[in-house]
Short mmCIF file of C-alpha atoms in Angstrom, two decimals:
data_model
loop_
_atom_site.label_atom_id
_atom_site.label_comp_id
_atom_site.label_asym_id
_atom_site.label_seq_id
_atom_site.Cartn_x
_atom_site.Cartn_y
_atom_site.Cartn_z
CA MET Q 1289 -3.24 -0.75 -10.27
CA MET Q 1290 -5.42 -3.69 -11.26
CA ILE Q 1291 -5.08 -2.80 -14.95
CA PHE Q 1292 -1.30 -2.54 -14.54
CA TYR Q 1293 -1.17 -5.99 -12.91
CA LEU Q 1294 -3.19 -7.54 -15.74
CA LEU Q 1295 -1.09 -5.87 -18.43
CA PHE Q 1296 2.10 -6.99 -16.70
CA ILE Q 1297 0.96 -10.61 -16.41
CA PHE Q 1298 -0.37 -11.01 -19.95
CA GLY Q 1299 1.72 -8.51 -21.91
CA ILE Q 1300 5.20 -8.16 -20.45
CA ASN Q 1301 6.74 -10.81 -22.74
CA ASN Q 1302 7.25 -9.89 -26.37
CA PRO Q 1303 5.06 -12.27 -28.44
CA VAL Q 1304 7.05 -11.63 -31.65
CA GLU Q 1305 10.07 -13.90 -32.06
CA HIS Q 1306 12.24 -13.20 -35.06
CA ALA Q 1307 13.42 -16.30 -36.86
CA LYS Q 1308 16.98 -16.60 -37.98
CA GLU Q 1309 17.51 -15.70 -41.61
CA ASP Q 1310 19.12 -18.58 -43.47
CA ASN Q 1311 19.27 -16.84 -46.84
CA VAL Q 1312 22.81 -15.89 -47.77
CA SER Q 1313 23.19 -12.74 -49.79
CA GLU Q 1314 25.27 -13.02 -52.96
CA LYS Q 1315 26.22 -9.36 -52.79
CA ASN Q 1316 29.49 -8.38 -51.22
CA LEU Q 1317 28.36 -5.51 -48.99
CA VAL Q 1318 30.22 -3.66 -46.29
CA LEU Q 1319 27.92 -3.50 -43.28
CA VAL Q 1320 27.61 -0.23 -41.47
CA SER Q 1321 27.26 -2.03 -38.15
CA ASP Q 1322 27.13 -5.58 -36.84
CA TYR Q 1323 23.99 -4.69 -34.94
CA HIS Q 1324 20.82 -5.63 -36.83
CA GLN Q 1325 17.65 -3.71 -36.09
CA TYR Q 1326 14.18 -5.06 -36.85
CA SER Q 1327 11.31 -2.72 -37.56
CA ASP Q 1328 8.44 -2.61 -35.10
CA GLU Q 1329 6.06 -5.58 -35.25
CA GLY Q 1330 3.28 -6.77 -33.00
CA PRO Q 1331 1.65 -5.17 -29.97
CA CYS Q 1332 4.75 -4.95 -27.75
CA THR Q 1333 5.12 -1.17 -28.08
CA ALA Q 1334 1.44 -0.66 -27.23
CA PHE Q 1335 1.77 -2.87 -24.14
CA THR Q 1336 4.87 -0.93 -23.07
CA ALA Q 1337 3.05 2.40 -23.34
CA LEU Q 1338 0.00 1.10 -21.45
CA ILE Q 1339 2.08 -0.45 -18.64
CA HIS Q 1340 4.08 2.77 -18.44
CA TYR Q 1341 0.92 4.88 -18.28
CA PHE Q 1342 -1.04 2.89 -15.69
CA LEU Q 1343 1.97 2.41 -13.42
CA LEU Q 1344 2.64 6.16 -13.41
CA ALA Q 1345 -1.09 6.78 -12.91
CA THR Q 1346 -1.07 4.50 -9.86
CA PHE Q 1347 1.72 6.47 -8.19
CA THR Q 1348 0.19 9.78 -9.21
CA TRP Q 1349 -3.10 8.90 -7.50
CA ASN Q 1350 -1.19 7.65 -4.44
CA THR Q 1351 0.55 11.02 -4.26
CA LEU Q 1352 -2.79 12.83 -4.62
CA TYR Q 1353 -4.15 10.75 -1.75
CA GLY Q 1354 -1.22 11.88 0.38
CA MET Q 1355 -1.86 15.49 -0.64
CA ASN Q 1356 -5.49 15.09 0.39
CA VAL Q 1357 -4.44 13.83 3.84
CA PHE Q 1358 -2.02 16.75 4.18
CA LEU Q 1359 -4.79 19.26 3.36
CA LEU Q 1360 -7.07 17.62 5.92
CA PHE Q 1361 -4.41 18.19 8.59
CA LYS Q 1362 -3.78 21.78 7.57
CA THR Q 1363 -7.36 22.98 7.11
CA THR Q 1364 -10.26 22.69 9.51
CA THR Q 1365 -12.96 22.88 6.83
CA GLY Q 1366 -12.00 19.62 5.11
CA THR Q 1367 -10.87 19.10 1.53
CA PRO Q 1368 -11.02 22.29 -0.58
CA PRO Q 1369 -13.76 22.26 -3.25
CA TRP Q 1370 -11.22 22.70 -6.06
CA PHE Q 1371 -9.15 19.66 -5.09
CA PRO Q 1372 -11.31 16.88 -6.68
CA LYS Q 1373 -11.33 18.56 -10.10
CA VAL Q 1374 -7.60 19.23 -9.97
CA SER Q 1375 -6.99 15.64 -8.88
CA ILE Q 1376 -8.84 14.24 -11.87
CA GLY Q 1377 -6.82 16.39 -14.27
CA VAL Q 1378 -3.47 15.66 -12.63
CA GLY Q 1379 -4.17 11.98 -11.92
CA TRP Q 1380 -4.93 11.12 -15.54
CA GLY Q 1381 -3.14 13.95 -17.35
CA PHE Q 1382 0.34 13.89 -15.80
CA PRO Q 1383 1.06 10.23 -16.74
CA ALA Q 1384 -0.25 10.87 -20.25
CA ILE Q 1385 2.19 13.79 -20.67
CA ILE Q 1386 5.16 11.67 -19.52
CA VAL Q 1387 4.22 8.76 -21.81
CA GLY Q 1388 3.61 11.11 -24.74
CA ILE Q 1389 7.00 12.80 -24.34
CA SER Q 1390 8.75 9.42 -24.02
CA LEU Q 1391 7.10 8.05 -27.16
CA GLY Q 1392 7.48 11.20 -29.21
CA SER Q 1393 11.16 11.72 -28.45
CA THR Q 1394 12.46 8.14 -28.73
CA TYR Q 1395 10.12 5.90 -30.73
CA THR Q 1396 10.21 5.30 -34.46
CA VAL Q 1397 8.87 2.37 -36.44
CA GLU Q 1398 12.34 1.64 -37.82
CA ASP Q 1399 13.96 1.82 -34.36
CA PRO Q 1400 11.47 0.75 -31.67
CA LEU Q 1401 14.22 -0.34 -29.25
CA SER Q 1402 15.02 3.28 -28.48
CA TYR Q 1403 11.77 3.30 -26.51
CA ARG Q 1404 11.31 -0.31 -25.38
CA GLN Q 1405 13.29 -3.47 -24.84
CA GLU Q 1406 13.37 -6.34 -27.32
CA GLU Q 1407 12.66 -9.34 -25.09
CA PHE Q 1408 10.30 -7.63 -22.64
CA CYS Q 1409 7.61 -5.04 -23.31
CA TRP Q 1410 9.07 -2.44 -20.98
CA LEU Q 1411 11.05 0.78 -21.25
CA ALA Q 1412 14.57 0.70 -22.69
CA SER Q 1413 17.29 1.23 -20.10
CA SER Q 1414 20.59 0.01 -21.56
CA ASP Q 1415 22.90 0.85 -24.44
CA PRO Q 1416 24.05 -1.80 -26.98
CA LYS Q 1417 26.78 -2.86 -24.51
CA GLN Q 1418 24.11 -3.57 -21.83
CA ASN Q 1419 25.21 -0.67 -19.65
CA PHE Q 1420 22.62 1.49 -17.92
CA ASP Q 1421 22.08 4.63 -19.98
CA MET Q 1422 20.55 7.71 -18.33
CA ARG Q 1423 19.48 9.00 -21.73
CA LYS Q 1424 17.01 6.14 -22.14
CA PRO Q 1425 13.32 6.63 -21.22
CA MET Q 1426 13.63 4.20 -18.30
CA PHE Q 1427 15.52 6.85 -16.34
CA TRP Q 1428 13.89 10.18 -17.15
CA GLY Q 1429 10.48 8.73 -18.13
CA PHE Q 1430 9.95 6.50 -15.11
CA LEU Q 1431 12.66 6.40 -12.42
CA LEU Q 1432 13.04 10.17 -12.13
CA PRO Q 1433 9.30 11.07 -11.86
CA LEU Q 1434 8.76 8.12 -9.55
CA VAL Q 1435 11.51 9.06 -7.09
CA ILE Q 1436 10.19 12.63 -6.94
CA MET Q 1437 6.72 11.35 -6.03
CA LEU Q 1438 8.15 8.88 -3.50
CA ILE Q 1439 10.18 11.61 -1.76
CA PHE Q 1440 7.04 13.75 -1.57
CA ASN Q 1441 5.07 10.77 -0.22
CA MET Q 1442 7.75 10.11 2.40
CA ALA Q 1443 7.47 13.71 3.60
CA ILE Q 1444 3.68 13.33 3.81
CA PHE Q 1445 4.09 10.06 5.71
CA LEU Q 1446 6.48 11.57 8.28
CA HIS Q 1447 4.13 14.51 8.79
CA PHE Q 1448 1.17 12.15 9.21
CA SER Q 1449 3.03 9.87 11.64
CA GLN Q 1450 4.20 12.81 13.72
CA ASN Q 1451 0.68 14.20 14.09
CA THR Q 1452 -0.84 10.77 14.69
CA CYS Q 1453 1.62 9.36 17.21
CA LYS Q 1454 2.13 12.44 19.36
CA THR Q 1455 0.31 12.50 22.69
CA VAL Q 1456 -1.93 15.33 23.86
CA PRO Q 1457 -1.19 16.14 27.52
CA ASN Q 1458 -4.65 17.60 28.20
CA LEU Q 1459 -6.43 14.33 27.38
CA VAL Q 1460 -7.01 11.71 30.02
CA ARG Q 1461 -5.78 8.18 29.47
CA LEU Q 1462 -9.16 6.82 28.31
CA GLN Q 1463 -9.49 9.53 25.61
CA GLN Q 1464 -6.08 8.91 24.02
CA THR Q 1465 -5.73 6.72 20.91
CA PRO Q 1466 -4.14 3.32 21.63
CA LEU Q 1467 -0.60 2.78 20.35
CA LYS Q 1468 -1.72 -0.23 18.28
CA LYS Q 1469 -4.25 1.89 16.40
CA LYS Q 1470 -1.64 4.61 15.78
CA PHE Q 1471 0.81 2.09 14.35
CA LEU Q 1472 -1.87 0.53 12.14
CA SER Q 1473 -2.83 3.97 10.79
CA SER Q 1474 0.78 4.80 9.95
CA PHE Q 1475 1.34 1.41 8.33
CA SER Q 1476 -1.82 1.81 6.23
CA MET Q 1477 -0.62 5.21 5.07
CA ALA Q 1478 2.79 3.78 4.09
CA VAL Q 1479 1.11 1.03 2.04
CA MET Q 1480 -1.20 3.47 0.26
CA LEU Q 1481 1.68 5.83 -0.61
CA GLY Q 1482 3.74 2.97 -2.09
CA LEU Q 1483 6.81 3.55 0.06
CA SER Q 1484 7.91 -0.07 -0.40
CA TRP Q 1485 9.13 0.90 -3.88
CA PHE Q 1486 12.12 2.53 -2.20
CA THR Q 1487 13.58 -0.98 -1.95
CA GLY Q 1488 13.84 -1.01 -5.75
CA TYR Q 1489 16.08 2.06 -5.73
CA ILE Q 1490 18.23 0.54 -2.99
CA LEU Q 1491 18.46 -2.60 -5.12
CA LEU Q 1492 19.86 -0.60 -8.05
CA PHE Q 1493 22.89 0.51 -6.02
CA THR Q 1494 23.51 -2.73 -4.11
CA GLN Q 1495 26.55 -4.81 -5.06
CA ASP Q 1496 26.33 -7.56 -2.42
CA PRO Q 1497 24.64 -10.63 -4.00
CA ILE Q 1498 23.09 -11.80 -0.71
CA LEU Q 1499 21.63 -8.36 -0.02
CA GLN Q 1500 20.41 -8.20 -3.61
CA LEU Q 1501 18.56 -11.49 -3.14
CA ILE Q 1502 16.96 -10.32 0.12
CA LEU Q 1503 15.91 -6.97 -1.33
CA SER Q 1504 14.56 -8.66 -4.46
CA ILE Q 1505 12.33 -10.93 -2.35
CA VAL Q 1506 11.15 -8.01 -0.22
CA PHE Q 1507 10.50 -5.90 -3.32
CA CYS Q 1508 8.47 -8.62 -5.04
CA VAL Q 1509 6.44 -9.61 -1.98
CA CYS Q 1510 5.59 -6.06 -0.87
CA ASN Q 1511 4.80 -4.60 -4.28
CA THR Q 1512 2.95 -7.53 -5.83
CA THR Q 1513 0.62 -7.66 -2.82
CA GLN Q 1514 0.10 -3.90 -2.53
CA GLY Q 1515 -3.42 -4.12 -3.91
CA ILE Q 1516 -4.35 -6.86 -1.43
CA GLN Q 1517 -2.85 -4.84 1.42
CA ILE Q 1518 -4.90 -1.78 0.44
CA PHE Q 1519 -8.05 -3.93 0.27
CA ILE Q 1520 -7.47 -5.39 3.75
CA LEU Q 1521 -6.32 -2.20 5.48
CA PHE Q 1522 -8.93 0.14 3.99
CA THR Q 1523 -11.92 -1.62 2.41
CA LEU Q 1524 -12.21 -4.67 4.66
CA ARG Q 1525 -11.53 -2.70 7.85
CA SER Q 1526 -14.13 -0.11 6.85
CA VAL Q 1527 -16.75 -2.81 6.22
CA ILE Q 1528 -16.04 -4.54 9.54
CA ASN Q 1529 -16.07 -1.28 11.52
CA SER Q 1530 -19.36 -0.21 10.00
CA ASN Q 1531 -20.95 -3.65 10.43
CA PRO Q 1532 -19.81 -5.24 13.71
CA ALA Q 1533 -22.38 -8.00 13.25
CA ILE Q 1534 -20.03 -9.60 10.74
CA LEU Q 1535 -17.61 -10.51 13.50
CA ASN Q 1536 -20.46 -11.71 15.70
CA ALA Q 1537 -21.57 -14.10 12.96
CA VAL Q 1538 -18.22 -15.87 13.09
CA ASN Q 1539 -18.47 -18.88 15.42
CA ALA Q 1540 -15.91 -18.83 18.19
CA PRO Q 1541 -15.36 -21.32 21.02
CA ASN Q 1542 -16.99 -20.40 24.30
CA ILE Q 1543 -14.44 -19.87 27.04
CA GLY Q 1544 -15.59 -19.68 30.62
CA ILE Q 1545 -14.36 -16.61 32.44
CA HIS Q 1546 -14.28 -16.51 36.24
CA ARG Q 1547 -13.86 -13.25 38.00
CA LYS Q 1548 -13.46 -12.21 41.61
CA VAL Q 1549 -13.95 -8.71 42.87
CA PHE Q 1550 -11.72 -7.41 45.63
CA PHE Q 1551 -12.35 -4.16 47.50
CA LEU Q 1552 -9.39 -2.14 48.71
CA TRP Q 1553 -11.46 -0.16 51.18
CA LYS Q 1554 -13.44 -1.19 54.25
CA VAL Q 1555 -17.04 -2.10 53.51
CA LYS Q 1556 -19.67 -1.58 56.16
CA ALA Q 1557 -21.28 -4.90 57.05
CA GLU Q 1558 -24.97 -5.18 56.35
CA GLU Q 1559 -27.41 -5.86 59.22
CA ASN Q 1560 -28.38 -9.51 59.46
CA VAL Q 1561 -32.00 -10.45 60.12
CA GLU Q 1562 -32.76 -13.88 61.58
CA ILE Q 1563 -36.24 -15.38 61.51
CA TYR Q 1564 -37.32 -17.91 64.19
CA ARG Q 1565 -40.28 -20.21 63.68
CA PRO Q 1566 -41.79 -22.33 66.51
CA THR Q 1567 -41.38 -26.06 66.04
CA ASP Q 1568 -44.35 -26.93 68.22
CA PRO Q 1569 -47.56 -26.47 66.25
CA ASP Q 1570 -49.64 -26.33 69.46
CA SER Q 1571 -47.54 -23.61 70.96
CA ALA Q 1572 -49.40 -20.55 72.06
CA GLU Q 1573 -46.57 -18.32 71.09
CA MET Q 1574 -46.92 -16.08 68.17
CA PRO Q 1575 -46.33 -17.91 64.86
CA GLN Q 1576 -43.19 -15.99 64.00
CA VAL Q 1577 -40.57 -14.21 66.02
CA ILE Q 1578 -38.20 -11.84 64.39
CA ALA Q 1579 -35.00 -10.95 66.13
CA GLU Q 1580 -32.57 -8.41 64.75
CA LEU Q 1581 -28.94 -8.95 65.53
CA LYS Q 1582 -26.53 -6.20 65.04
#
């Protein structure tokens, strides 16, 4: 995810700008088309393939994380021993297969715009009339695999939330997990699985301009901060839970707390003992008289 963010920031814009050709040809030629196609120049195609790969790899590893959680719920012995090796192969191999098929079936040096866009280093999605084309790699090379993984992640999330939020009748109140902790666990799972990307699919089919603006803001805020959310909800929480002294080191204002204890049952009064001392030092009485009053 971090590599994808860096590639998106520094490589999404096409650095190659074609200058207008001022030379007028003296030949009277009949053009085949009024659409001029430049051959591939610069690193834009490489940036497109890398962004495509690492973004798919991010969602693939998110899906594998959800699969790991599902296996932990289903089995009592923990994660199966074969799962880590399979995860490594699927996590890095599946995106490479998708990117390889997209490049091999659409890209040529003479026609790079069949794979990527001209202004931005991202997958091609439109025909020459700027209409969305399902034959372009944007649909079957990114949107289709992504929606399949998101649907699978949503099923994992619902299964996780159902098992986390349900109450066990045999447990007493002090043994049950607080509702706040259950909600935080479900929210952390939703962030890790990347479910906020569903807003992008809703945005594709929205026609209302106000709703488009709202969904665009939600999409940008949730997805650009996904890495920070994962850091706070998983890494930072784990460090604080394992080292409570960190919170104790933070200076906080001292607030006086007064407390009264009330008993709802009758308390047996204790026996009072009174001590009498003679005031006359010359008195012949014994120096101390103890009287017990009940």
